[in-house]
Amino acid sequence: MGQTIDGKAVAAVVRAEVRERVVRLAARGVVPGLAAVLVGDDPASLVYVGNKEKACEQVGIRSLRHRLPASTSETELVALVRRLGHDADVHGILVQLPLPAPLRAQVVIEALAPEKDVDGLHPVNQGRLLAGLPGLRPCTPLGVLRLLDTTGVALAGARAVVVGRSVLVGKPVAFLLLERHATVTLCHSRTADLAGEVGRADVVIAATGQPALVRGEWIRPGAVVIDVGINRGADGRLCGDVEFEPACARAASITPVPGGVGPMTVAMLLANTVTAAEQAAAARAA
Ligand code: NDP
């Protein structure tokens, strides 16, 4: 039986590290600030922003909410994002997605100051990841790597299979694994033999949004499995993209859903905000 990776516990460690970094910044007169831009009144988005604000408060990050009506024009939204880009008290900017139609997320993301793009979605940060240069990395993928590190799995030379190639999760996870010298296979809906690809992997990352797509019997004995998926199963309960019980029987370590990757995403957002504040402070001091 594999070890269950406790995402809540790892997230708590990350938050404690962030808190210490906030204290060190305070000694230099800097209070990290995260601006959350929320357009419209999508109930799920309201909950997500509320959770992020609470998490900020707990570690000493100042959170500033900018709530705009769904009727906001793209020009107004872009102007706000640009203004925040010039605000010295704001170190991170978070635009809560999805945006109500007809607002285009890509246009707004491209208006972000790359050094404040704590979601790691700006093309400059994506390009820096591709090029292997330092930059802000997307939160969920960073959380995946942090969870892998807690298992002690040696990534250099490991065969890693990522199922899902989204810009938000699959692709950045693949590049972060490549940065750590894993041999990476990126699978998607057109992959010819998903079972065969997964079966060869020392490390499996599933990010598809398809409940139990990755069968337990595909998992190579001793593999490490990170399940990013958050799905509502037929019984109404939350489940991942991996068939948990049979996969757990074969894996060395595996994340549960919920309680695996989920708690890491907000923790890494806090870490990215503090990183942005540290870099801004260093740039001012230089
Ligand atoms: P997307 O829908 O953007 O991407 C899904 C990917 O899965 C696509 O690349 C798609 O392939 C691939 N896929 C779909 N069906 C199959 C299949 N049958 N076989 C192989 N590949 C398949 O999803 P996201 O990446 O945004 O999210 C993935 C999951 O992760 C969701 O459940 C989401 O809720 C969860 N999530 C969780 C987070 C967390 O904090 N824990 C944060 C972000 C997401 P193709 O490109 O060919 O269509």
Short mmCIF file of N, CA and C in Angstrom, two decimals, residues 124-228:
data_model
loop_
_atom_site.label_atom_id
_atom_site.label_comp_id
_atom_site.label_asym_id
_atom_site.label_seq_id
_atom_site.Cartn_x
_atom_site.Cartn_y
_atom_site.Cartn_z
N VAL A 124 5.54 36.47 -20.87
CA VAL A 124 6.95 36.64 -20.49
C VAL A 124 7.36 35.56 -19.50
N ASN A 125 6.51 35.30 -18.52
CA ASN A 125 6.85 34.27 -17.53
C ASN A 125 6.78 32.86 -18.15
N GLN A 126 5.83 32.66 -19.06
CA GLN A 126 5.76 31.36 -19.74
C GLN A 126 7.02 31.16 -20.58
N GLY A 127 7.44 32.23 -21.26
CA GLY A 127 8.64 32.15 -22.09
C GLY A 127 9.88 31.90 -21.26
N ARG A 128 9.94 32.52 -20.08
CA ARG A 128 11.10 32.34 -19.21
C ARG A 128 11.16 30.90 -18.71
N LEU A 129 10.00 30.31 -18.45
CA LEU A 129 9.97 28.91 -18.04
C LEU A 129 10.48 28.03 -19.19
N LEU A 130 10.00 28.30 -20.38
CA LEU A 130 10.42 27.53 -21.56
C LEU A 130 11.93 27.65 -21.77
N ALA A 131 12.45 28.86 -21.54
CA ALA A 131 13.87 29.11 -21.78
C ALA A 131 14.74 28.67 -20.60
N GLY A 132 14.11 28.24 -19.51
CA GLY A 132 14.89 27.83 -18.34
C GLY A 132 15.46 29.02 -17.58
N LEU A 133 14.81 30.18 -17.71
CA LEU A 133 15.26 31.40 -17.00
C LEU A 133 14.40 31.60 -15.76
N PRO A 134 14.94 32.29 -14.73
CA PRO A 134 14.12 32.53 -13.55
C PRO A 134 12.89 33.38 -13.89
N GLY A 135 11.83 33.18 -13.16
CA GLY A 135 10.59 33.93 -13.39
C GLY A 135 9.52 33.38 -12.48
N LEU A 136 8.37 34.04 -12.43
CA LEU A 136 7.27 33.54 -11.61
C LEU A 136 6.62 32.36 -12.33
N ARG A 137 6.49 31.26 -11.62
CA ARG A 137 5.94 30.02 -12.20
C ARG A 137 4.49 29.84 -11.74
N PRO A 138 3.66 29.18 -12.53
CA PRO A 138 2.27 28.98 -12.12
C PRO A 138 2.15 28.18 -10.82
N CYS A 139 1.15 28.52 -10.02
CA CYS A 139 1.04 28.02 -8.64
C CYS A 139 0.79 26.52 -8.54
N THR A 140 -0.19 26.01 -9.27
CA THR A 140 -0.49 24.57 -9.14
C THR A 140 0.72 23.72 -9.57
N PRO A 141 1.33 24.01 -10.71
CA PRO A 141 2.53 23.25 -11.08
C PRO A 141 3.65 23.34 -10.03
N LEU A 142 3.84 24.52 -9.45
CA LEU A 142 4.85 24.65 -8.38
C LEU A 142 4.49 23.75 -7.20
N GLY A 143 3.19 23.69 -6.89
CA GLY A 143 2.72 22.84 -5.79
C GLY A 143 2.97 21.37 -6.09
N VAL A 144 2.78 20.97 -7.34
CA VAL A 144 3.03 19.59 -7.75
C VAL A 144 4.50 19.22 -7.50
N LEU A 145 5.40 20.13 -7.90
CA LEU A 145 6.83 19.85 -7.72
C LEU A 145 7.20 19.79 -6.24
N ARG A 146 6.58 20.67 -5.46
CA ARG A 146 6.87 20.66 -4.02
C ARG A 146 6.42 19.34 -3.39
N LEU A 147 5.27 18.85 -3.81
CA LEU A 147 4.77 17.56 -3.28
C LEU A 147 5.72 16.43 -3.70
N LEU A 148 6.17 16.47 -4.94
CA LEU A 148 7.11 15.43 -5.39
C LEU A 148 8.36 15.45 -4.53
N ASP A 149 8.83 16.65 -4.21
CA ASP A 149 10.06 16.76 -3.41
C ASP A 149 9.87 16.15 -2.01
N THR A 150 8.67 16.24 -1.48
CA THR A 150 8.46 15.68 -0.13
C THR A 150 8.54 14.15 -0.15
N THR A 151 8.33 13.54 -1.32
CA THR A 151 8.37 12.07 -1.38
C THR A 151 9.80 11.55 -1.44
N GLY A 152 10.74 12.44 -1.77
CA GLY A 152 12.14 12.02 -1.88
C GLY A 152 12.44 11.35 -3.22
N VAL A 153 11.48 11.33 -4.15
CA VAL A 153 11.74 10.71 -5.46
C VAL A 153 12.85 11.49 -6.18
N ALA A 154 13.78 10.76 -6.79
CA ALA A 154 14.88 11.42 -7.53
C ALA A 154 14.33 11.73 -8.92
N LEU A 155 14.16 13.01 -9.22
CA LEU A 155 13.57 13.38 -10.51
C LEU A 155 14.57 13.28 -11.65
N ALA A 156 15.84 13.56 -11.38
CA ALA A 156 16.85 13.52 -12.45
C ALA A 156 16.90 12.10 -13.02
N GLY A 157 16.64 12.01 -14.31
CA GLY A 157 16.68 10.70 -14.97
C GLY A 157 15.40 9.89 -14.85
N ALA A 158 14.48 10.34 -14.01
CA ALA A 158 13.23 9.58 -13.84
C ALA A 158 12.35 9.73 -15.09
N ARG A 159 11.56 8.69 -15.37
CA ARG A 159 10.58 8.79 -16.46
C ARG A 159 9.31 9.39 -15.88
N ALA A 160 8.96 10.59 -16.36
CA ALA A 160 7.76 11.28 -15.85
C ALA A 160 6.73 11.37 -16.96
N VAL A 161 5.51 10.98 -16.66
CA VAL A 161 4.42 11.11 -17.63
C VAL A 161 3.42 12.12 -17.08
N VAL A 162 3.14 13.15 -17.87
CA VAL A 162 2.14 14.15 -17.50
C VAL A 162 0.94 13.91 -18.40
N VAL A 163 -0.23 13.68 -17.81
CA VAL A 163 -1.44 13.47 -18.61
C VAL A 163 -2.24 14.76 -18.55
N GLY A 164 -2.38 15.42 -19.69
CA GLY A 164 -3.02 16.74 -19.76
C GLY A 164 -1.98 17.77 -20.19
N ARG A 165 -2.35 18.60 -21.16
CA ARG A 165 -1.38 19.55 -21.73
C ARG A 165 -1.90 20.98 -21.67
N SER A 166 -2.68 21.31 -20.63
CA SER A 166 -3.21 22.67 -20.56
C SER A 166 -2.09 23.66 -20.25
N VAL A 167 -2.37 24.92 -20.60
CA VAL A 167 -1.40 26.00 -20.34
C VAL A 167 -1.30 26.25 -18.83
N LEU A 168 -2.40 25.96 -18.13
CA LEU A 168 -2.46 26.22 -16.68
C LEU A 168 -1.71 25.16 -15.88
N VAL A 169 -1.81 23.91 -16.29
CA VAL A 169 -1.24 22.83 -15.48
C VAL A 169 -0.26 21.95 -16.27
N GLY A 170 -0.77 21.19 -17.23
CA GLY A 170 0.04 20.14 -17.87
C GLY A 170 1.36 20.64 -18.45
N LYS A 171 1.31 21.66 -19.30
CA LYS A 171 2.55 22.12 -19.95
C LYS A 171 3.55 22.66 -18.93
N PRO A 172 3.13 23.59 -18.03
CA PRO A 172 4.15 24.06 -17.07
C PRO A 172 4.70 22.95 -16.18
N VAL A 173 3.87 21.98 -15.78
CA VAL A 173 4.39 20.86 -14.98
C VAL A 173 5.48 20.15 -15.77
N ALA A 174 5.20 19.92 -17.07
CA ALA A 174 6.18 19.21 -17.91
C ALA A 174 7.51 19.97 -17.95
N PHE A 175 7.43 21.30 -18.10
CA PHE A 175 8.68 22.07 -18.17
C PHE A 175 9.41 22.13 -16.83
N LEU A 176 8.64 22.19 -15.74
CA LEU A 176 9.29 22.18 -14.42
C LEU A 176 9.98 20.84 -14.18
N LEU A 177 9.38 19.76 -14.65
CA LEU A 177 10.00 18.43 -14.50
C LEU A 177 11.26 18.33 -15.37
N LEU A 178 11.17 18.92 -16.55
CA LEU A 178 12.32 18.92 -17.47
C LEU A 178 13.48 19.71 -16.86
N GLU A 179 13.12 20.84 -16.22
CA GLU A 179 14.12 21.66 -15.54
C GLU A 179 14.85 20.85 -14.46
N ARG A 180 14.11 19.87 -13.90
CA ARG A 180 14.70 19.01 -12.85
C ARG A 180 15.29 17.74 -13.46
N HIS A 181 15.43 17.72 -14.78
CA HIS A 181 16.13 16.65 -15.50
C HIS A 181 15.38 15.33 -15.55
N ALA A 182 14.06 15.38 -15.41
CA ALA A 182 13.28 14.16 -15.67
C ALA A 182 13.16 13.99 -17.18
N THR A 183 12.89 12.76 -17.62
CA THR A 183 12.60 12.50 -19.03
C THR A 183 11.07 12.53 -19.13
N VAL A 184 10.58 13.55 -19.83
CA VAL A 184 9.14 13.85 -19.72
C VAL A 184 8.35 13.44 -20.96
N THR A 185 7.25 12.77 -20.75
CA THR A 185 6.29 12.48 -21.83
C THR A 185 5.00 13.22 -21.50
N LEU A 186 4.53 14.00 -22.46
CA LEU A 186 3.33 14.81 -22.25
C LEU A 186 2.17 14.16 -23.03
N CYS A 187 1.20 13.64 -22.31
CA CYS A 187 0.08 12.93 -22.95
C CYS A 187 -1.17 13.80 -22.99
N HIS A 188 -2.07 13.46 -23.88
CA HIS A 188 -3.30 14.24 -24.06
C HIS A 188 -4.37 13.37 -24.68
N SER A 189 -5.45 13.98 -25.14
CA SER A 189 -6.60 13.18 -25.58
C SER A 189 -6.31 12.39 -26.87
N ARG A 190 -5.25 12.76 -27.58
CA ARG A 190 -4.94 12.01 -28.82
C ARG A 190 -3.81 11.00 -28.60
N THR A 191 -3.33 10.86 -27.39
CA THR A 191 -2.25 9.90 -27.12
C THR A 191 -2.76 8.50 -27.48
N ALA A 192 -1.93 7.77 -28.23
CA ALA A 192 -2.40 6.48 -28.79
C ALA A 192 -2.55 5.40 -27.71
N ASP A 193 -1.57 5.35 -26.80
CA ASP A 193 -1.58 4.25 -25.83
C ASP A 193 -1.31 4.81 -24.44
N LEU A 194 -2.33 5.43 -23.87
CA LEU A 194 -2.16 6.10 -22.57
C LEU A 194 -1.75 5.08 -21.49
N ALA A 195 -2.38 3.91 -21.52
CA ALA A 195 -2.06 2.88 -20.51
C ALA A 195 -0.57 2.52 -20.59
N GLY A 196 -0.06 2.36 -21.81
CA GLY A 196 1.35 1.99 -22.01
C GLY A 196 2.27 3.10 -21.51
N GLU A 197 1.93 4.35 -21.83
CA GLU A 197 2.77 5.49 -21.41
C GLU A 197 2.80 5.58 -19.88
N VAL A 198 1.64 5.51 -19.27
CA VAL A 198 1.56 5.62 -17.80
C VAL A 198 2.29 4.43 -17.17
N GLY A 199 2.15 3.27 -17.76
CA GLY A 199 2.75 2.06 -17.19
C GLY A 199 4.27 2.08 -17.15
N ARG A 200 4.90 2.94 -17.98
CA ARG A 200 6.36 3.03 -17.99
C ARG A 200 6.89 4.10 -17.03
N ALA A 201 5.99 4.83 -16.40
CA ALA A 201 6.42 6.03 -15.66
C ALA A 201 6.83 5.77 -14.21
N ASP A 202 7.91 6.43 -13.81
CA ASP A 202 8.30 6.45 -12.39
C ASP A 202 7.48 7.50 -11.65
N VAL A 203 7.08 8.53 -12.40
CA VAL A 203 6.30 9.63 -11.83
C VAL A 203 5.12 9.89 -12.76
N VAL A 204 3.93 9.91 -12.22
CA VAL A 204 2.73 10.17 -13.03
C VAL A 204 2.04 11.42 -12.49
N ILE A 205 1.77 12.37 -13.37
CA ILE A 205 1.00 13.56 -12.98
C ILE A 205 -0.26 13.54 -13.83
N ALA A 206 -1.42 13.53 -13.19
CA ALA A 206 -2.67 13.52 -13.94
C ALA A 206 -3.36 14.85 -13.78
N ALA A 207 -3.65 15.51 -14.90
CA ALA A 207 -4.35 16.81 -14.89
C ALA A 207 -5.25 16.89 -16.10
N THR A 208 -6.37 16.17 -16.03
CA THR A 208 -7.25 16.09 -17.20
C THR A 208 -8.67 16.55 -16.92
N GLY A 209 -9.11 16.48 -15.68
CA GLY A 209 -10.52 16.79 -15.39
C GLY A 209 -11.44 15.64 -15.79
N GLN A 210 -10.88 14.44 -15.95
CA GLN A 210 -11.68 13.25 -16.29
C GLN A 210 -11.63 12.28 -15.12
N PRO A 211 -12.76 12.11 -14.41
CA PRO A 211 -12.73 11.25 -13.22
C PRO A 211 -12.22 9.84 -13.52
N ALA A 212 -11.25 9.40 -12.71
CA ALA A 212 -10.71 8.03 -12.77
C ALA A 212 -10.23 7.62 -14.16
N LEU A 213 -9.78 8.60 -14.95
CA LEU A 213 -9.24 8.28 -16.29
C LEU A 213 -8.02 7.36 -16.19
N VAL A 214 -7.16 7.65 -15.22
CA VAL A 214 -5.93 6.85 -15.04
C VAL A 214 -6.29 5.66 -14.16
N ARG A 215 -6.27 4.47 -14.76
CA ARG A 215 -6.67 3.27 -14.03
C ARG A 215 -5.56 2.84 -13.08
N GLY A 216 -6.00 2.30 -11.95
CA GLY A 216 -5.02 1.85 -10.96
C GLY A 216 -4.08 0.81 -11.52
N GLU A 217 -4.59 -0.08 -12.37
CA GLU A 217 -3.76 -1.19 -12.88
C GLU A 217 -2.68 -0.70 -13.85
N TRP A 218 -2.79 0.55 -14.34
CA TRP A 218 -1.76 1.09 -15.24
C TRP A 218 -0.49 1.49 -14.48
N ILE A 219 -0.63 1.76 -13.20
CA ILE A 219 0.48 2.34 -12.43
C ILE A 219 1.59 1.31 -12.24
N ARG A 220 2.81 1.73 -12.57
CA ARG A 220 3.96 0.85 -12.38
C ARG A 220 4.20 0.69 -10.88
N PRO A 221 4.39 -0.51 -10.38
CA PRO A 221 4.61 -0.66 -8.94
C PRO A 221 5.78 0.23 -8.48
N GLY A 222 5.56 0.99 -7.43
CA GLY A 222 6.61 1.86 -6.89
C GLY A 222 6.62 3.26 -7.47
N ALA A 223 5.70 3.55 -8.38
CA ALA A 223 5.67 4.90 -8.98
C ALA A 223 5.11 5.92 -7.98
N VAL A 224 5.41 7.20 -8.24
CA VAL A 224 4.84 8.29 -7.44
C VAL A 224 3.75 8.94 -8.29
N VAL A 225 2.58 9.13 -7.70
CA VAL A 225 1.42 9.61 -8.47
C VAL A 225 0.89 10.90 -7.85
N ILE A 226 0.80 11.94 -8.68
CA ILE A 226 0.23 13.21 -8.23
C ILE A 226 -1.03 13.46 -9.06
N ASP A 227 -2.14 13.57 -8.37
CA ASP A 227 -3.44 13.72 -9.02
C ASP A 227 -3.93 15.16 -8.87
N VAL A 228 -3.90 15.90 -9.96
CA VAL A 228 -4.28 17.32 -9.91
C VAL A 228 -5.80 17.48 -10.06
#
